[in-house]
Amino acid sequence: MLHDPLTGLPGHALLLDRLEQSLIRARTRGTLVTLVLVTAPDSLLEAARVLRAGLRPDFTVARYHETVLAVLAEHDFGDGSPISALIRQLVGESPQIHWVTSDGDTAPDDVIATAENR
């Protein structure tokens, strides 16, 4: 499913495609990709709304799993800590947030697995 019917956000399949494309751009342009997973069991719709409204338009906010949202961001330098901090500011303290940054030399499945296990 390309778009999630509950949130209206890109769904799992579209997120994977965008992640793969972002990793290719990172490899070829020398940029970075940060994937942030946000577990929001009590307020998924509110978290989706707040993230979509509060993040840059070129960031992808997607529904990754039933209660997990994903944010995919491409950037020129640094790591994912400023992006993670902004997401924490937007969604509050209760959701769990896990993130990983890649230079594009990692397979999409490995990027996701690393973020899930942090």
Backbone as ProteinMPNN parsed JSONL, in Angstrom:
{"seq_chain_A": "MLHDPLTGLPGHALLLDRLEQSLIRARTRGTLVTLVLVTAPDSLLEAARVLRAGLRPDFTVARYHETVLAVLAEHDFGDGSPISALIRQLVGESPQIHWVTSDGDTAPDDVIATAENR", "coords_chain_A": {"N_chain_A": [[0.847, -1.165, 0.0], [0.647, 2.118, -0.933], [-0.102, 4.562, 0.296], [-1.082, 5.214, 3.619], [-4.27, 4.49, 4.845], [-5.382, 5.406, 7.263], [-3.793, 7.54, 8.336], [-3.143, 9.027, 6.107], [-0.593, 9.358, 5.309], [2.476, 8.477, 3.544], [2.83, 4.968, 3.061], [4.287, 1.851, 4.269], [5.533, 0.546, 2.024], [6.021, 2.68, 0.233], [7.67, 4.235, 1.848], [9.941, 2.542, 2.015], [10.772, 2.613, -0.674], [11.381, 5.353, -0.963], [13.425, 5.548, 0.929], [15.383, 3.906, -0.23], [15.905, 5.388, -2.589], [16.859, 7.751, -1.416], [19.203, 6.829, -0.2], [20.694, 6.149, -2.451], [21.029, 8.712, -3.57], [22.552, 9.835, -1.513], [24.931, 8.356, -1.682], [25.822, 9.069, -4.266], [25.955, 11.856, -4.213], [27.339, 12.53, -1.976], [26.049, 13.077, 0.438], [24.023, 12.758, 3.426], [21.726, 10.478, 5.058], [19.102, 10.358, 7.299], [17.168, 8.252, 9.27], [14.41, 8.226, 11.29], [12.611, 6.597, 13.756], [9.492, 6.674, 15.273], [7.702, 5.731, 17.955], [4.431, 5.833, 18.703], [2.099, 4.999, 20.491], [-0.291, 5.92, 21.761], [-1.077, 8.237, 20.53], [-1.085, 8.337, 17.681], [-2.303, 9.55, 15.371], [-2.268, 12.258, 16.101], [0.485, 12.647, 16.451], [1.33, 12.159, 13.818], [0.115, 14.316, 12.498], [1.333, 16.527, 13.768], [4.052, 16.117, 13.189], [4.066, 16.214, 10.361], [3.261, 18.854, 9.972], [5.252, 20.264, 11.325], [7.801, 19.689, 10.357], [10.356, 20.006, 7.797], [9.251, 20.406, 4.403], [10.512, 18.692, 2.599], [11.206, 16.451, 4.012], [10.313, 13.08, 4.556], [7.469, 11.899, 6.067], [6.146, 9.039, 7.296], [3.959, 6.193, 7.738], [5.174, 3.554, 9.395], [4.794, 1.115, 10.836], [2.078, -0.366, 12.705], [1.865, 1.286, 15.098], [3.982, 2.943, 14.683], [5.719, 5.655, 13.398], [7.699, 6.975, 10.742], [10.422, 9.073, 9.958], [12.119, 10.419, 7.325], [15.045, 11.905, 6.359], [17.133, 13.894, 4.362], [20.387, 15.23, 4.415], [23.218, 17.507, 4.543], [25.45, 17.317, 6.315], [26.771, 16.222, 9.542], [24.935, 14.403, 12.091], [22.021, 12.503, 12.987], [21.105, 13.673, 15.313], [20.192, 16.469, 15.671], [17.834, 16.392, 14.143], [16.414, 14.355, 15.387], [16.127, 15.574, 17.892], [14.478, 17.757, 17.231], [12.181, 16.373, 16.433], [11.532, 15.16, 18.875], [10.915, 17.456, 20.32], [8.618, 18.227, 18.96], [6.804, 16.038, 19.275], [6.796, 15.46, 21.969], [7.63, 13.982, 25.19], [6.791, 11.311, 25.641], [6.633, 9.368, 23.4], [8.711, 6.742, 22.049], [11.845, 7.204, 20.518], [13.968, 6.362, 17.917], [16.925, 6.447, 16.019], [18.976, 6.544, 13.035], [21.839, 7.327, 11.076], [23.024, 7.386, 7.753], [25.571, 7.158, 5.25], [24.896, 6.307, 2.815], [26.05, 3.954, 2.095], [24.881, 1.697, 3.059], [22.53, -0.933, 3.018], [18.972, -0.568, 2.479], [17.36, -2.254, 4.18], [19.171, -2.805, 6.22], [19.603, -0.271, 7.302], [17.083, 0.245, 8.387], [16.902, -1.905, 10.234], [18.988, -1.239, 11.968], [18.054, 1.194, 13.059], [15.758, 0.253, 14.33], [16.84, -1.282, 16.363], [18.151, 0.387, 18.088]], "CA_chain_A": [[0.0, 0.0, 0.0], [1.487, 3.302, -1.048], [-0.49, 5.528, 1.317], [-1.813, 4.653, 4.74], [-5.609, 5.07, 4.851], [-5.708, 6.052, 8.539], [-3.065, 8.806, 8.532], [-2.943, 9.739, 4.852], [0.846, 9.445, 5.058], [3.034, 7.356, 2.786], [2.851, 3.71, 3.794], [5.535, 1.104, 4.397], [6.157, 0.305, 0.714], [6.51, 3.955, -0.284], [8.808, 4.596, 2.689], [11.096, 1.757, 1.581], [11.214, 3.147, -1.962], [12.021, 6.658, -0.728], [14.684, 5.288, 1.618], [16.331, 3.406, -1.23], [16.282, 6.512, -3.441], [17.666, 8.664, -0.601], [20.525, 6.227, -0.029], [21.388, 6.305, -3.736], [21.451, 10.12, -3.666], [23.627, 10.051, -0.536], [26.16, 7.783, -2.254], [26.283, 9.775, -5.46], [26.142, 13.288, -3.948], [28.13, 12.728, -0.774], [25.212, 13.6, 1.511], [23.643, 11.798, 4.461], [20.312, 10.163, 5.219], [18.728, 9.973, 8.657], [15.86, 7.628, 9.453], [13.962, 8.307, 12.681], [11.393, 5.841, 14.034], [8.777, 7.256, 16.408], [6.619, 4.864, 18.43], [3.417, 6.702, 19.307], [0.937, 4.112, 20.631], [-1.519, 6.568, 22.218], [-1.41, 9.457, 19.804], [-0.527, 8.189, 16.334], [-2.834, 10.565, 14.456], [-1.763, 13.562, 16.518], [1.917, 12.674, 16.129], [1.434, 12.291, 12.36], [-0.266, 15.69, 12.15], [2.343, 17.447, 14.29], [5.292, 15.935, 12.427], [3.884, 16.715, 8.997], [3.18, 20.315, 10.022], [6.405, 20.888, 11.947], [9.062, 19.349, 9.714], [10.551, 20.545, 6.455], [8.432, 19.717, 3.404], [11.248, 17.659, 1.867], [11.311, 15.264, 4.852], [9.205, 12.145, 4.408], [6.839, 11.359, 7.278], [5.404, 7.873, 6.814], [3.546, 5.205, 8.736], [6.043, 2.396, 9.21], [4.043, -0.023, 11.386], [0.795, 0.003, 13.317], [2.004, 2.435, 16.001], [5.305, 3.546, 14.454], [5.899, 6.576, 12.281], [9.088, 7.118, 10.316], [10.802, 10.332, 9.324], [13.284, 10.232, 6.472], [15.589, 13.232, 6.081], [18.428, 13.99, 3.691], [21.083, 16.432, 4.851], [24.585, 17.624, 4.034], [26.515, 17.026, 7.271], [26.337, 15.921, 10.9], [24.218, 13.155, 12.303], [20.579, 12.671, 13.147], [20.696, 14.194, 16.618], [19.323, 17.648, 15.599], [16.526, 15.989, 13.61], [15.78, 13.632, 16.477], [15.754, 16.548, 18.921], [13.319, 18.494, 16.739], [11.037, 15.466, 16.501], [11.198, 15.052, 20.3], [10.261, 18.715, 20.68], [7.284, 18.253, 18.356], [5.891, 14.986, 19.754], [6.819, 15.365, 23.428], [8.53, 13.027, 25.84], [6.313, 9.929, 25.792], [6.969, 8.395, 22.353], [10.083, 6.283, 21.899], [12.462, 7.671, 19.281], [15.204, 5.683, 17.552], [17.372, 6.992, 14.738], [20.254, 6.131, 12.464], [22.278, 8.132, 9.934], [23.828, 6.615, 6.809], [26.173, 7.891, 4.13], [24.422, 5.685, 1.585], [26.735, 2.687, 1.854], [24.161, 0.669, 3.788], [21.289, -1.358, 2.365], [17.784, -0.067, 3.175], [16.96, -3.146, 5.275], [20.134, -2.648, 7.313], [19.327, 1.017, 7.924], [15.889, 0.056, 9.209], [17.226, -2.797, 11.347], [19.806, -0.491, 12.934], [17.18, 2.129, 13.757], [14.852, -0.504, 15.204], [17.576, -1.877, 17.476], [18.832, 1.411, 18.911]], "C_chain_A": [[0.902, 1.24, 0.0], [1.175, 4.354, 0.017], [-1.344, 4.843, 2.369], [-3.2, 5.289, 4.819], [-5.964, 5.8, 6.147], [-5.08, 7.439, 8.653], [-2.97, 9.653, 7.274], [-1.476, 9.901, 4.484], [1.293, 8.341, 4.107], [3.067, 6.106, 3.672], [4.222, 3.064, 3.75], [6.253, 0.941, 3.055], [6.743, 1.593, 0.13], [7.702, 4.448, 0.539], [10.062, 3.846, 2.252], [11.649, 2.264, 0.251], [11.942, 4.482, -1.77], [13.351, 6.497, 0.004], [15.748, 4.818, 0.634], [16.82, 4.541, -2.132], [17.166, 7.509, -2.692], [19.079, 8.132, -0.412], [21.344, 6.309, -1.317], [21.89, 7.736, -3.887], [22.604, 10.407, -2.7], [24.954, 9.533, -1.074], [26.699, 8.623, -3.394], [26.588, 11.25, -5.213], [27.009, 13.571, -2.725], [27.354, 13.343, 0.376], [24.906, 12.479, 2.511], [22.133, 11.613, 4.49], [20.091, 9.767, 6.668], [17.316, 9.412, 8.63], [15.549, 7.662, 10.937], [12.663, 7.517, 12.799], [10.787, 6.368, 15.324], [7.627, 6.32, 16.768], [5.64, 5.726, 19.211], [2.123, 5.91, 19.52], [-0.36, 4.822, 20.993], [-1.972, 7.712, 21.33], [-0.873, 9.434, 18.379], [-1.007, 9.3, 15.396], [-2.325, 11.958, 14.808], [-0.286, 13.687, 16.196], [2.121, 12.848, 14.626], [1.145, 13.728, 11.928], [0.827, 16.677, 12.549], [3.65, 17.33, 13.496], [5.168, 16.5, 11.02], [3.888, 18.237, 8.971], [4.487, 20.96, 10.48], [7.746, 20.623, 11.302], [9.144, 19.956, 8.315], [9.738, 19.747, 5.437], [9.176, 18.625, 2.64], [11.556, 16.432, 2.735], [10.102, 14.377, 4.567], [8.739, 11.717, 5.786], [5.925, 10.248, 6.787], [4.94, 7.026, 7.994], [4.317, 3.93, 8.442], [5.366, 1.107, 9.661], [2.794, 0.514, 12.064], [0.892, 1.246, 14.204], [3.332, 3.166, 15.814], [5.264, 4.433, 13.211], [7.385, 6.649, 11.96], [9.266, 8.497, 9.699], [12.104, 10.07, 8.582], [13.775, 11.608, 6.048], [16.937, 13.109, 5.39], [19.075, 15.304, 4.124], [22.554, 16.362, 4.448], [25.669, 17.188, 5.012], [25.909, 16.67, 8.621], [25.692, 14.554, 11.019], [22.745, 13.471, 12.529], [20.154, 13.302, 14.453], [19.877, 15.489, 16.54], [17.917, 17.315, 15.08], [15.743, 15.255, 14.683], [15.311, 14.586, 17.572], [14.533, 17.365, 18.498], [12.058, 17.63, 16.814], [10.581, 15.309, 17.947], [10.462, 16.302, 20.768], [8.827, 18.747, 20.154], [6.324, 17.259, 18.992], [5.875, 14.839, 21.265], [7.692, 14.224, 23.914], [8.065, 11.581, 25.785], [6.669, 8.978, 24.647], [8.442, 7.993, 22.39], [10.601, 6.746, 20.54], [13.795, 6.954, 19.094], [15.63, 6.217, 16.189], [18.721, 6.431, 14.33], [20.551, 7.052, 11.284], [23.191, 7.288, 9.067], [24.393, 7.537, 5.741], [25.799, 7.268, 2.789], [25.07, 4.353, 1.291], [26.1, 1.518, 2.592], [22.882, 0.33, 3.031], [20.087, -0.848, 3.16], [17.351, -0.945, 4.358], [17.887, -3.02, 6.47], [19.944, -1.318, 8.043], [18.134, 0.878, 8.864], [16.192, -0.801, 10.427], [18.051, -2.069, 12.407], [18.944, 0.482, 13.724], [16.262, 1.397, 14.73], [15.553, -1.0, 16.461], [18.34, -0.882, 18.329], [18.005, 1.758, 20.092]], "O_chain_A": [[1.798, 1.377, 0.833], [2.087, 4.965, 0.574], [-2.203, 4.015, 2.065], [-3.302, 6.515, 4.857], [-6.774, 6.726, 6.123], [-5.753, 8.401, 9.024], [-2.742, 10.86, 7.353], [-1.151, 10.51, 3.465], [0.563, 7.374, 3.891], [3.304, 6.19, 4.877], [5.189, 3.649, 3.261], [7.458, 1.176, 2.967], [7.849, 1.581, -0.41], [8.642, 5.018, -0.015], [11.131, 4.444, 2.131], [12.865, 2.335, 0.072], [13.002, 4.703, -2.356], [14.301, 7.23, -0.271], [16.885, 5.289, 0.67], [18.015, 4.644, -2.407], [18.113, 8.051, -3.262], [20.044, 8.894, -0.458], [22.557, 6.516, -1.27], [23.034, 7.958, -4.282], [23.53, 11.144, -3.042], [25.983, 10.194, -0.939], [27.904, 8.863, -3.476], [27.398, 11.838, -5.93], [27.371, 14.72, -2.468], [27.927, 14.053, 1.203], [25.474, 11.39, 2.432], [21.37, 12.457, 4.021], [20.818, 8.93, 7.204], [16.399, 10.0, 8.057], [16.337, 7.181, 11.752], [11.724, 7.738, 12.034], [11.471, 6.494, 16.339], [6.694, 6.138, 15.985], [5.983, 6.282, 20.255], [1.147, 6.128, 18.801], [-1.431, 4.379, 20.58], [-3.135, 8.111, 21.377], [-0.273, 10.408, 17.923], [-0.199, 9.92, 14.705], [-1.992, 12.746, 13.922], [0.153, 14.731, 15.714], [2.995, 13.607, 14.207], [1.854, 14.285, 11.088], [1.201, 17.554, 11.769], [4.274, 18.34, 13.172], [6.069, 17.189, 10.543], [4.45, 18.844, 8.059], [4.8, 22.078, 10.072], [8.737, 21.263, 11.655], [8.137, 20.361, 7.734], [9.557, 18.54, 5.598], [8.545, 17.724, 2.087], [12.118, 15.46, 2.23], [8.996, 14.877, 4.36], [9.534, 11.224, 6.587], [5.039, 10.479, 5.965], [5.467, 7.135, 9.101], [4.146, 3.307, 7.395], [5.373, 0.115, 8.933], [2.499, 1.707, 11.998], [0.081, 2.163, 14.071], [3.757, 3.921, 16.688], [4.837, 4.017, 12.134], [8.225, 6.407, 12.826], [8.383, 9.014, 9.015], [13.069, 9.562, 9.154], [13.029, 12.387, 5.454], [17.78, 12.309, 5.795], [18.42, 16.344, 4.194], [23.063, 15.308, 4.065], [26.723, 16.726, 4.575], [24.701, 16.795, 8.828], [25.874, 13.676, 10.175], [22.295, 14.59, 12.282], [18.957, 13.46, 14.694], [18.916, 15.611, 17.299], [16.931, 17.897, 15.532], [14.551, 15.501, 14.87], [14.219, 14.421, 18.116], [13.654, 17.635, 19.316], [10.995, 18.107, 17.212], [9.381, 15.322, 18.223], [9.496, 16.212, 21.526], [7.926, 19.24, 20.833], [5.16, 17.584, 19.226], [5.007, 14.146, 21.797], [8.401, 13.587, 23.135], [8.903, 10.684, 25.878], [6.994, 7.826, 24.933], [9.309, 8.802, 22.719], [9.887, 6.688, 19.539], [14.638, 6.939, 19.991], [14.795, 6.416, 15.306], [19.49, 5.923, 15.146], [19.642, 7.499, 10.585], [24.038, 6.556, 9.58], [23.792, 8.548, 5.377], [26.327, 7.661, 1.748], [24.686, 3.679, 0.335], [26.717, 0.463, 2.733], [22.231, 1.212, 2.471], [20.168, -0.711, 4.381], [17.012, -0.424, 5.421], [17.441, -3.116, 7.613], [20.106, -1.248, 9.261], [18.176, 1.343, 10.003], [15.784, -0.463, 11.538], [17.836, -2.259, 13.604], [19.09, 0.583, 14.942], [16.019, 1.879, 15.836], [14.924, -1.125, 17.512], [19.103, -1.281, 19.209], [18.405, 2.595, 20.901]]}, "name": "protein", "num_of_chains": 1, "seq": "MLHDPLTGLPGHALLLDRLEQSLIRARTRGTLVTLVLVTAPDSLLEAARVLRAGLRPDFTVARYHETVLAVLAEHDFGDGSPISALIRQLVGESPQIHWVTSDGDTAPDDVIATAENR"}
